[in-house]
mmCIF file of C-alpha atoms in Angstrom:
data_model
loop_
_atom_site.group_PDB
_atom_site.id
_atom_site.type_symbol
_atom_site.label_atom_id
_atom_site.label_comp_id
_atom_site.label_asym_id
_atom_site.label_seq_id
_atom_site.Cartn_x
_atom_site.Cartn_y
_atom_site.Cartn_z
ATOM 1 C CA MET U 174 23.033 24.917 13.599
ATOM 2 C CA ARG U 175 21.719 24.948 10.036
ATOM 3 C CA PRO U 176 21.705 28.382 8.347
ATOM 4 C CA THR U 177 18.270 29.947 7.849
ATOM 5 C CA VAL U 178 16.716 32.452 5.473
ATOM 6 C CA HIS U 179 17.284 35.071 8.195
ATOM 7 C CA ASP U 180 21.026 34.351 8.023
ATOM 8 C CA ILE U 181 20.961 34.753 4.239
ATOM 9 C CA ALA U 182 19.109 38.079 4.511
ATOM 10 C CA ASP U 183 21.583 39.366 7.108
ATOM 11 C CA LYS U 184 24.651 38.323 5.121
ATOM 12 C CA ALA U 185 23.342 39.701 1.814
ATOM 13 C CA GLY U 186 21.913 42.853 3.405
ATOM 14 C CA VAL U 187 18.457 42.324 1.888
ATOM 15 C CA SER U 188 14.919 41.687 3.122
ATOM 16 C CA LEU U 189 13.380 38.281 3.771
ATOM 17 C CA ALA U 190 10.977 38.965 0.882
ATOM 18 C CA THR U 191 13.942 39.349 -1.498
ATOM 19 C CA VAL U 192 15.489 36.077 -0.269
ATOM 20 C CA ASP U 193 12.145 34.342 -0.824
ATOM 21 C CA ARG U 194 11.941 35.678 -4.402
ATOM 22 C CA VAL U 195 15.424 34.404 -5.187
ATOM 23 C CA LEU U 196 14.817 30.969 -3.612
ATOM 24 C CA ASN U 197 11.590 30.538 -5.573
ATOM 25 C CA GLY U 198 12.910 31.959 -8.841
ATOM 26 C CA ARG U 199 10.388 34.779 -8.946
ATOM 27 C CA PRO U 200 10.952 38.076 -10.793
ATOM 28 C CA GLY U 201 11.333 41.514 -9.235
ATOM 29 C CA VAL U 202 14.957 41.215 -8.072
ATOM 30 C CA ARG U 203 17.785 43.153 -9.744
ATOM 31 C CA GLY U 204 20.612 41.076 -11.146
ATOM 32 C CA VAL U 205 23.217 42.466 -8.769
ATOM 33 C CA THR U 206 20.952 41.832 -5.764
ATOM 34 C CA ARG U 207 20.166 38.284 -6.933
ATOM 35 C CA ALA U 208 23.894 37.621 -7.282
ATOM 36 C CA ARG U 209 24.508 38.888 -3.746
ATOM 37 C CA VAL U 210 21.816 36.617 -2.330
ATOM 38 C CA GLU U 211 23.116 33.608 -4.250
ATOM 39 C CA ALA U 212 26.656 34.329 -2.983
ATOM 40 C CA ALA U 213 25.336 34.412 0.595
ATOM 41 C CA ILE U 214 23.540 31.095 0.060
ATOM 42 C CA ALA U 215 26.756 29.505 -1.202
ATOM 43 C CA ALA U 216 28.914 30.992 1.554
ATOM 44 C CA LEU U 217 26.570 29.808 4.302
ATOM 45 C CA GLY U 218 26.075 26.353 2.796
ATOM 46 C CA TYR U 219 22.325 26.800 2.938
ATOM 47 C CA VAL U 220 20.301 23.758 1.803
ATOM 48 C CA ARG U 221 16.647 24.417 1.310
ATOM 49 C CA ASP U 222 14.148 22.089 2.997
ATOM 50 C CA VAL U 223 11.779 21.734 0.066
ATOM 51 C CA ALA U 224 9.344 19.531 1.961
ATOM 52 C CA ALA U 225 9.042 22.090 4.758
ATOM 53 C CA ALA U 226 8.584 24.883 2.225
ATOM 54 C CA ASN U 227 5.787 22.961 0.527
ATOM 55 C CA LEU U 228 4.183 22.237 3.890
ATOM 56 C CA ALA U 229 4.205 25.954 4.669
ATOM 57 C CA LYS U 230 2.518 26.609 1.324
ATOM 58 C CA SER U 231 0.022 23.769 1.956
ATOM 59 C CA ARG U 232 1.031 22.195 -1.337
ATOM 60 C CA VAL U 233 -1.035 19.135 -2.324
ATOM 61 C CA TYR U 234 0.417 16.452 -4.586
ATOM 62 C CA PRO U 235 -2.036 14.888 -7.077
ATOM 63 C CA LEU U 236 -0.670 11.413 -7.885
ATOM 64 C CA VAL U 237 -2.239 9.000 -10.369
ATOM 65 C CA PHE U 238 -1.878 5.209 -10.473
ATOM 66 C CA ILE U 239 -2.547 3.580 -13.868
ATOM 67 C CA LEU U 240 -3.387 -0.113 -13.422
ATOM 68 C CA PRO U 241 -4.648 -2.932 -15.682
ATOM 69 C CA GLU U 242 -8.352 -3.649 -15.441
ATOM 70 C CA GLY U 243 -9.869 -7.122 -15.516
ATOM 71 C CA ASP U 244 -9.827 -10.300 -13.437
ATOM 72 C CA ASN U 245 -6.358 -10.081 -11.915
ATOM 73 C CA PRO U 246 -6.515 -10.479 -8.116
ATOM 74 C CA PHE U 247 -3.095 -8.937 -7.546
ATOM 75 C CA MET U 248 -3.922 -5.818 -9.573
ATOM 76 C CA ARG U 249 -7.230 -5.491 -7.772
ATOM 77 C CA GLY U 250 -5.269 -5.780 -4.539
ATOM 78 C CA LEU U 251 -2.993 -2.960 -5.688
ATOM 79 C CA GLU U 252 -6.043 -0.856 -6.524
ATOM 80 C CA ALA U 253 -7.500 -1.529 -3.075
ATOM 81 C CA GLU U 254 -4.210 -0.466 -1.473
ATOM 82 C CA VAL U 255 -4.188 2.805 -3.437
ATOM 83 C CA ARG U 256 -7.752 3.549 -2.373
ATOM 84 C CA ARG U 257 -6.876 2.664 1.225
ATOM 85 C CA ALA U 258 -3.903 5.043 1.121
ATOM 86 C CA GLY U 259 -6.165 7.676 -0.446
ATOM 87 C CA ARG U 260 -8.354 7.713 2.639
ATOM 88 C CA HIS U 261 -5.398 9.037 4.616
ATOM 89 C CA SER U 262 -3.820 11.103 1.859
ATOM 90 C CA ALA U 263 -5.107 14.508 2.973
ATOM 91 C CA ALA U 264 -2.960 14.382 6.106
ATOM 92 C CA GLU U 265 0.060 13.629 3.929
ATOM 93 C CA ARG U 266 -0.820 16.354 1.420
ATOM 94 C CA THR U 267 -1.434 13.916 -1.435
ATOM 95 C CA ARG U 268 -4.481 13.337 -3.587
ATOM 96 C CA LEU U 269 -4.522 9.831 -5.039
ATOM 97 C CA SER U 270 -6.514 8.643 -8.016
ATOM 98 C CA VAL U 271 -6.703 5.350 -9.948
ATOM 99 C CA VAL U 272 -7.152 4.958 -13.686
ATOM 100 C CA THR U 273 -7.650 1.476 -15.144
ATOM 101 C CA VAL U 274 -6.915 0.479 -18.733
ATOM 102 C CA PRO U 275 -7.316 -2.833 -20.597
ATOM 103 C CA ALA U 276 -4.549 -5.254 -19.639
ATOM 104 C CA PHE U 277 -1.558 -5.367 -22.013
ATOM 105 C CA ASP U 278 -3.073 -2.563 -24.169
ATOM 106 C CA ALA U 279 -0.126 -0.276 -24.937
ATOM 107 C CA ALA U 280 -2.177 2.347 -26.795
ATOM 108 C CA ALA U 281 -4.653 2.669 -23.913
ATOM 109 C CA LEU U 282 -1.814 2.954 -21.393
ATOM 110 C CA ALA U 283 -0.084 5.668 -23.459
ATOM 111 C CA ALA U 284 -3.360 7.587 -23.721
ATOM 112 C CA ALA U 285 -3.856 7.394 -19.949
ATOM 113 C CA ILE U 286 -0.323 8.712 -19.379
ATOM 114 C CA ASP U 287 -0.975 11.613 -21.755
ATOM 115 C CA ALA U 288 -4.240 12.406 -19.955
ATOM 116 C CA ALA U 289 -2.379 12.547 -16.632
ATOM 117 C CA ILE U 290 0.244 14.850 -18.178
ATOM 118 C CA ALA U 291 -2.535 17.138 -19.427
ATOM 119 C CA GLU U 292 -3.891 17.357 -15.876
ATOM 120 C CA ALA U 293 -0.436 18.477 -14.640
ATOM 121 C CA VAL U 294 -0.306 15.836 -11.921
ATOM 122 C CA SER U 295 2.653 15.710 -9.532
ATOM 123 C CA GLY U 296 3.520 12.097 -10.312
ATOM 124 C CA ILE U 297 2.482 8.988 -12.251
ATOM 125 C CA ALA U 298 2.844 5.324 -11.259
ATOM 126 C CA ALA U 299 1.950 2.731 -13.892
ATOM 127 C CA VAL U 300 2.214 -0.980 -14.600
ATOM 128 C CA ALA U 301 4.180 -0.711 -17.828
ATOM 129 C CA VAL U 302 3.718 -2.492 -21.153
ATOM 130 C CA ASP U 303 6.903 -2.796 -23.199
ATOM 131 C CA ALA U 304 5.881 -0.991 -26.394
ATOM 132 C CA PRO U 305 7.190 2.051 -28.326
ATOM 133 C CA GLU U 306 4.093 4.156 -27.645
ATOM 134 C CA VAL U 307 4.488 3.648 -23.900
ATOM 135 C CA TRP U 308 8.178 4.587 -24.014
ATOM 136 C CA ALA U 309 7.233 7.731 -25.938
ATOM 137 C CA ALA U 310 4.533 8.648 -23.405
ATOM 138 C CA ILE U 311 6.993 8.246 -20.515
ATOM 139 C CA GLY U 312 9.333 10.565 -22.419
ATOM 140 C CA ARG U 313 6.564 13.155 -22.664
ATOM 141 C CA ALA U 314 5.985 12.919 -18.904
ATOM 142 C CA ARG U 315 9.674 13.487 -18.332
ATOM 143 C CA GLN U 316 9.684 16.512 -20.652
ATOM 144 C CA ALA U 317 6.756 17.914 -18.660
ATOM 145 C CA GLY U 318 8.763 17.519 -15.448
ATOM 146 C CA ILE U 319 6.387 14.899 -14.026
ATOM 147 C CA PRO U 320 8.070 12.090 -12.024
ATOM 148 C CA PHE U 321 7.246 8.610 -13.367
ATOM 149 C CA VAL U 322 7.420 5.320 -11.471
ATOM 150 C CA THR U 323 7.038 1.916 -13.119
ATOM 151 C CA LEU U 324 5.110 -0.431 -10.860
ATOM 152 C CA VAL U 325 5.457 -4.258 -10.779
ATOM 153 C CA SER U 326 6.818 -4.395 -14.357
ATOM 154 C CA ASP U 327 9.780 -2.185 -15.252
ATOM 155 C CA LEU U 328 10.914 -0.356 -18.386
ATOM 156 C CA GLU U 329 14.562 0.321 -17.599
ATOM 157 C CA GLY U 330 16.055 2.787 -20.055
ATOM 158 C CA SER U 331 12.719 4.458 -20.789
ATOM 159 C CA GLY U 332 13.478 7.555 -18.721
ATOM 160 C CA ARG U 333 11.292 6.500 -15.818
ATOM 161 C CA ASP U 334 12.508 7.828 -12.463
ATOM 162 C CA HIS U 335 12.221 4.674 -10.378
ATOM 163 C CA PHE U 336 10.991 1.068 -10.432
ATOM 164 C CA VAL U 337 8.872 -0.241 -7.556
ATOM 165 C CA GLY U 338 8.637 -4.016 -7.520
ATOM 166 C CA VAL U 339 10.561 -7.213 -6.911
ATOM 167 C CA ASP U 340 13.617 -8.258 -8.899
ATOM 168 C CA ASN U 341 11.704 -10.323 -11.447
ATOM 169 C CA ILE U 342 14.755 -12.137 -12.838
ATOM 170 C CA ALA U 343 15.625 -13.221 -9.297
ATOM 171 C CA ALA U 344 11.988 -14.262 -8.772
ATOM 172 C CA GLY U 345 12.148 -16.446 -11.884
ATOM 173 C CA ARG U 346 15.465 -17.943 -10.780
ATOM 174 C CA THR U 347 13.930 -18.726 -7.403
ATOM 175 C CA ALA U 348 11.011 -20.492 -9.106
ATOM 176 C CA GLY U 349 13.386 -22.460 -11.328
ATOM 177 C CA SER U 350 15.605 -23.488 -8.436
ATOM 178 C CA LEU U 351 12.606 -24.646 -6.410
ATOM 179 C CA MET U 352 11.108 -26.489 -9.375
ATOM 180 C CA GLY U 353 14.370 -28.330 -10.056
ATOM 181 C CA ARG U 354 14.782 -29.301 -6.426
ATOM 182 C CA PHE U 355 11.168 -30.386 -5.995
ATOM 183 C CA LEU U 356 11.255 -32.567 -9.120
ATOM 184 C CA GLY U 357 14.688 -34.055 -8.492
ATOM 185 C CA SER U 358 15.258 -37.023 -10.807
ATOM 186 C CA ARG U 359 11.598 -37.271 -11.800
ATOM 187 C CA GLN U 360 11.151 -37.371 -15.581
ATOM 188 C CA GLY U 361 8.840 -35.231 -17.704
ATOM 189 C CA PRO U 362 8.646 -31.718 -19.148
ATOM 190 C CA VAL U 363 7.583 -28.472 -17.454
ATOM 191 C CA ALA U 364 4.898 -26.103 -18.775
ATOM 192 C CA VAL U 365 5.008 -22.322 -18.342
ATOM 193 C CA LEU U 366 1.824 -20.238 -18.116
ATOM 194 C CA ALA U 367 2.312 -16.492 -18.676
ATOM 195 C CA GLY U 368 -0.043 -13.563 -19.098
ATOM 196 C CA SER U 369 1.676 -11.824 -21.985
ATOM 197 C CA MET U 370 5.284 -11.612 -23.055
ATOM 198 C CA ARG U 371 4.632 -7.910 -23.831
ATOM 199 C CA VAL U 372 5.177 -7.032 -20.183
ATOM 200 C CA ARG U 373 8.745 -6.978 -18.959
ATOM 201 C CA ASP U 374 8.114 -8.718 -15.623
ATOM 202 C CA HIS U 375 6.820 -11.856 -17.354
ATOM 203 C CA GLY U 376 9.778 -11.911 -19.728
ATOM 204 C CA GLU U 377 12.254 -11.408 -16.883
ATOM 205 C CA ARG U 378 10.659 -14.128 -14.762
ATOM 206 C CA LEU U 379 10.877 -16.525 -17.701
ATOM 207 C CA GLU U 380 14.513 -15.566 -18.264
ATOM 208 C CA GLY U 381 15.418 -16.292 -14.651
ATOM 209 C CA PHE U 382 13.398 -19.514 -14.597
ATOM 210 C CA LEU U 383 15.061 -20.914 -17.724
ATOM 211 C CA ALA U 384 18.528 -19.998 -16.423
ATOM 212 C CA ALA U 385 17.943 -21.800 -13.125
ATOM 213 C CA MET U 386 16.412 -24.858 -14.786
ATOM 214 C CA SER U 387 19.293 -25.125 -17.254
ATOM 215 C CA ALA U 388 21.748 -25.162 -14.324
ATOM 216 C CA MET U 389 20.106 -28.234 -12.779
ATOM 217 C CA PRO U 390 22.095 -31.514 -12.918
ATOM 218 C CA ALA U 391 19.414 -33.260 -14.997
ATOM 219 C CA ALA U 392 18.313 -31.675 -18.283
ATOM 220 C CA ARG U 393 14.576 -31.136 -18.567
ATOM 221 C CA ALA U 394 12.360 -30.051 -21.456
ATOM 222 C CA ILE U 395 10.526 -26.737 -21.018
ATOM 223 C CA LEU U 396 7.418 -26.539 -23.197
ATOM 224 C CA PRO U 397 6.601 -23.423 -25.291
ATOM 225 C CA VAL U 398 5.113 -20.628 -23.189
ATOM 226 C CA LEU U 399 1.324 -20.569 -22.923
ATOM 227 C CA GLU U 400 0.039 -16.966 -22.954
ATOM 228 C CA GLY U 401 -3.246 -16.835 -21.073
ATOM 229 C CA GLN U 402 -3.574 -13.011 -21.072
ATOM 230 C CA ASP U 403 -4.185 -13.278 -17.287
ATOM 231 C CA ASP U 404 -7.692 -14.429 -18.244
ATOM 232 C CA PRO U 405 -9.002 -17.345 -16.129
ATOM 233 C CA ASP U 406 -11.096 -18.869 -18.923
ATOM 234 C CA LEU U 407 -8.281 -18.810 -21.474
ATOM 235 C CA SER U 408 -5.802 -20.061 -18.868
ATOM 236 C CA PHE U 409 -8.165 -22.924 -17.980
ATOM 237 C CA SER U 410 -8.412 -23.934 -21.640
ATOM 238 C CA LEU U 411 -4.645 -23.772 -22.226
ATOM 239 C CA ILE U 412 -3.775 -25.808 -19.124
ATOM 240 C CA ALA U 413 -6.562 -28.339 -19.714
ATOM 241 C CA ASP U 414 -5.284 -28.926 -23.267
ATOM 242 C CA CYS U 415 -1.716 -29.231 -21.965
ATOM 243 C CA LEU U 416 -2.700 -31.780 -19.329
ATOM 244 C CA ALA U 417 -4.545 -33.818 -21.933
ATOM 245 C CA SER U 418 -1.758 -33.747 -24.516
ATOM 246 C CA VAL U 419 1.295 -34.171 -22.239
ATOM 247 C CA PRO U 420 0.638 -37.245 -20.087
ATOM 248 C CA ASP U 421 4.089 -37.135 -18.462
ATOM 249 C CA LEU U 422 3.914 -33.440 -17.490
ATOM 250 C CA ALA U 423 6.033 -33.000 -14.358
ATOM 251 C CA GLY U 424 5.625 -29.340 -13.459
ATOM 252 C CA ILE U 425 3.876 -26.048 -14.171
ATOM 253 C CA TYR U 426 5.281 -22.577 -13.530
ATOM 254 C CA SER U 427 2.598 -19.886 -13.565
ATOM 255 C CA LEU U 428 4.463 -16.598 -13.818
ATOM 256 C CA GLY U 429 1.411 -14.396 -14.435
ATOM 257 C CA ALA U 430 -2.061 -14.017 -12.971
ATOM 258 C CA GLY U 431 -4.032 -16.780 -14.676
ATOM 259 C CA ASN U 432 -4.052 -18.841 -11.501
ATOM 260 C CA ARG U 433 -7.805 -19.160 -11.098
ATOM 261 C CA GLY U 434 -8.040 -20.936 -14.456
ATOM 262 C CA LEU U 435 -4.904 -22.979 -13.727
ATOM 263 C CA ILE U 436 -6.298 -24.197 -10.404
ATOM 264 C CA ALA U 437 -9.670 -25.060 -11.944
ATOM 265 C CA ALA U 438 -7.997 -27.073 -14.724
ATOM 266 C CA LEU U 439 -5.823 -28.990 -12.271
ATOM 267 C CA ALA U 440 -8.790 -29.691 -9.995
ATOM 268 C CA ALA U 441 -10.887 -30.902 -12.937
ATOM 269 C CA HIS U 442 -8.122 -33.167 -14.182
ATOM 270 C CA GLY U 443 -7.398 -34.599 -10.721
ATOM 271 C CA GLY U 444 -4.960 -37.197 -9.498
ATOM 272 C CA ARG U 445 -1.776 -36.075 -11.278
ATOM 273 C CA ASP U 446 1.333 -35.502 -9.172
ATOM 274 C CA ILE U 447 2.536 -32.242 -10.740
ATOM 275 C CA CYS U 448 4.768 -29.663 -9.076
ATOM 276 C CA VAL U 449 3.067 -26.264 -9.403
ATOM 277 C CA ILE U 450 4.720 -22.931 -8.598
ATOM 278 C CA ALA U 451 2.763 -19.674 -8.931
ATOM 279 C CA HIS U 452 2.987 -15.979 -8.106
ATOM 280 C CA GLU U 453 0.986 -13.814 -5.657
ATOM 281 C CA LEU U 454 -0.790 -14.967 -2.536
ATOM 282 C CA THR U 455 -4.506 -14.443 -3.209
ATOM 283 C CA ALA U 456 -7.611 -16.183 -1.895
ATOM 284 C CA ASP U 457 -7.374 -18.668 -4.794
ATOM 285 C CA THR U 458 -3.669 -19.484 -4.474
ATOM 286 C CA ARG U 459 -3.941 -19.673 -0.672
ATOM 287 C CA ALA U 460 -6.729 -22.259 -0.951
ATOM 288 C CA ALA U 461 -4.739 -24.186 -3.582
ATOM 289 C CA LEU U 462 -1.695 -24.245 -1.280
ATOM 290 C CA GLU U 463 -3.813 -25.561 1.564
ATOM 291 C CA THR U 464 -5.278 -28.350 -0.586
ATOM 292 C CA GLY U 465 -1.971 -29.258 -2.241
ATOM 293 C CA ILE U 466 -2.870 -28.223 -5.793
ATOM 294 C CA ILE U 467 -0.096 -25.593 -5.682
ATOM 295 C CA ASP U 468 3.248 -26.329 -4.008
ATOM 296 C CA VAL U 469 4.824 -22.866 -3.776
ATOM 297 C CA VAL U 470 3.629 -19.264 -4.094
ATOM 298 C CA LEU U 471 6.081 -16.384 -4.595
ATOM 299 C CA ASN U 472 4.554 -13.181 -3.258
ATOM 300 C CA GLN U 473 5.202 -9.432 -3.346
ATOM 301 C CA ASP U 474 3.630 -7.014 -0.875
ATOM 302 C CA ALA U 475 1.078 -4.844 -2.696
ATOM 303 C CA GLY U 476 0.737 -2.481 0.263
ATOM 304 C CA HIS U 477 4.477 -1.867 0.468
ATOM 305 C CA GLU U 478 4.602 -1.221 -3.291
ATOM 306 C CA VAL U 479 1.869 1.419 -3.149
ATOM 307 C CA ARG U 480 3.410 3.145 -0.127
ATOM 308 C CA SER U 481 6.818 3.024 -1.786
ATOM 309 C CA ALA U 482 5.511 4.529 -5.037
ATOM 310 C CA ILE U 483 3.901 7.383 -3.106
ATOM 311 C CA ARG U 484 7.102 8.071 -1.161
ATOM 312 C CA VAL U 485 9.229 8.002 -4.326
ATOM 313 C CA LEU U 486 6.920 10.280 -6.301
ATOM 314 C CA ARG U 487 6.759 12.737 -3.403
ATOM 315 C CA ALA U 488 10.550 12.730 -3.069
ATOM 316 C CA LYS U 489 11.042 13.229 -6.808
ATOM 317 C CA ALA U 490 8.510 16.067 -6.882
ATOM 318 C CA ASP U 491 10.427 17.752 -4.047
ATOM 319 C CA GLY U 492 13.849 17.070 -5.532
ATOM 320 C CA LEU U 493 14.806 14.959 -2.516
ATOM 321 C CA PRO U 494 16.806 11.693 -2.536
ATOM 322 C CA VAL U 495 15.103 8.302 -2.488
ATOM 323 C CA ILE U 496 16.073 6.006 0.398
ATOM 324 C CA ALA U 497 16.882 2.854 -1.567
ATOM 325 C CA ALA U 498 16.805 0.439 1.381
ATOM 326 C CA GLN U 499 13.317 1.577 2.385
ATOM 327 C CA GLU U 500 11.983 1.073 -1.135
ATOM 328 C CA ARG U 501 13.382 -2.416 -1.763
ATOM 329 C CA ILE U 502 10.464 -4.816 -2.286
ATOM 330 C CA ARG U 503 10.904 -8.231 -0.707
ATOM 331 C CA LEU U 504 10.041 -11.538 -2.401
ATOM 332 C CA ASP U 505 8.271 -13.902 0.018
ATOM 333 C CA ILE U 506 8.146 -17.672 -0.474
ATOM 334 C CA PHE U 507 5.077 -19.468 0.862
ATOM 335 C CA ILE U 508 4.361 -23.175 1.119
ATOM 336 C CA LYS U 509 1.494 -24.859 2.903
ATOM 337 C CA ASP U 510 3.419 -24.975 6.172
ATOM 338 C CA ASN U 511 4.291 -21.264 6.538
ATOM 339 C CA LEU U 512 1.140 -19.519 5.349
ATOM 340 C CA PRO U 513 0.489 -16.290 7.268
ATOM 341 C CA ALA U 514 -2.850 -15.703 8.938
ATOM 342 C CA GLY U 515 -5.622 -14.946 6.474
ATOM 343 C CA PRO U 516 -7.907 -11.896 6.332
ATOM 344 C CA ASP U 517 -10.548 -13.676 8.419
ATOM 345 C CA GLU U 518 -7.923 -14.067 11.160
ATOM 346 C CA ASP U 519 -7.480 -10.284 11.545
ATOM 347 C CA GLU U 520 -4.276 -10.229 9.544
ATOM 348 C CA GLN U 521 -3.662 -9.780 5.819
ATOM 349 C CA PRO U 522 -0.659 -11.382 4.112
ATOM 350 C CA GLY U 523 2.005 -8.914 3.152
ATOM 351 C CA LYS U 524 0.600 -5.973 5.066
ATOM 352 C CA GLY U 525 3.820 -4.989 6.784
ATOM 353 C CA GLY U 526 4.724 -1.574 8.113
ATOM 354 C CA ASN U 527 7.214 -0.663 5.390
#
């Protein structure tokens, strides 16, 4: 049987109130008495159940998610998942809020982090931009004792507590391997459409993609990266220009969220047999898979990521360990033939029970 606070009080010869003061670091206990209580704790092997203690105190955890604003279906899906979780958060003693900032704007992201620190929240989850001001803001959160989770795009080495998202280098390698196999001996270069190389996930996906493509038996030219800022109009323009200027284009890898513009440009051009691999299963990419405009979609589960971030931030706030296997985010590969049921069929893609 696990030792209790009653056991500590009996062994130390003190009251339960004194044990509570020592456990919670409150004043009003003489040094010799505190030492006696601490010796009893050590002798009994007492491990405090922080979660139970917080439940008894009715502690509520305010958690903030900082997400990019704009026309990015995946980010809007993440936001919807946070708001969905927020409707049930009272029962789990959390209070969830969403703050949106301009996409790829490091200064705005740093300011939002500082605002959350000023509000003394219990945890912050953010889609990170790789910039010095963001690293510095994460450092300030750490100094304030506020757990910080990077979401979707990581900043390893920044002092963040945990990353919630897929292995983006592996995702890029998967895209490169599929692209090489789909194209086979077919000639022609491959274009890459990114959002911005200022976010680590896009850089890591590109790194993995190039490594896999370079390992293919036949060498293939990879065109300079097109940065569409995850904006459908800019992405449309960049892809339309590429299609017009590269008549032997063999493939396109869209590693960001400019897929609406990409799909529109391909549909407008028409008739070209181009292998297209994209990320995130949205209404647009699903329709493009069904019509054959896109060949493969690599997907991550937005719902699992939000639930994982909440669990991690709660655990960090309580000083409890994170269960790594539970928080591992899976990369799903979809082609036309294995699409899951859509929202109008009473099932949403990627809404597992993780």
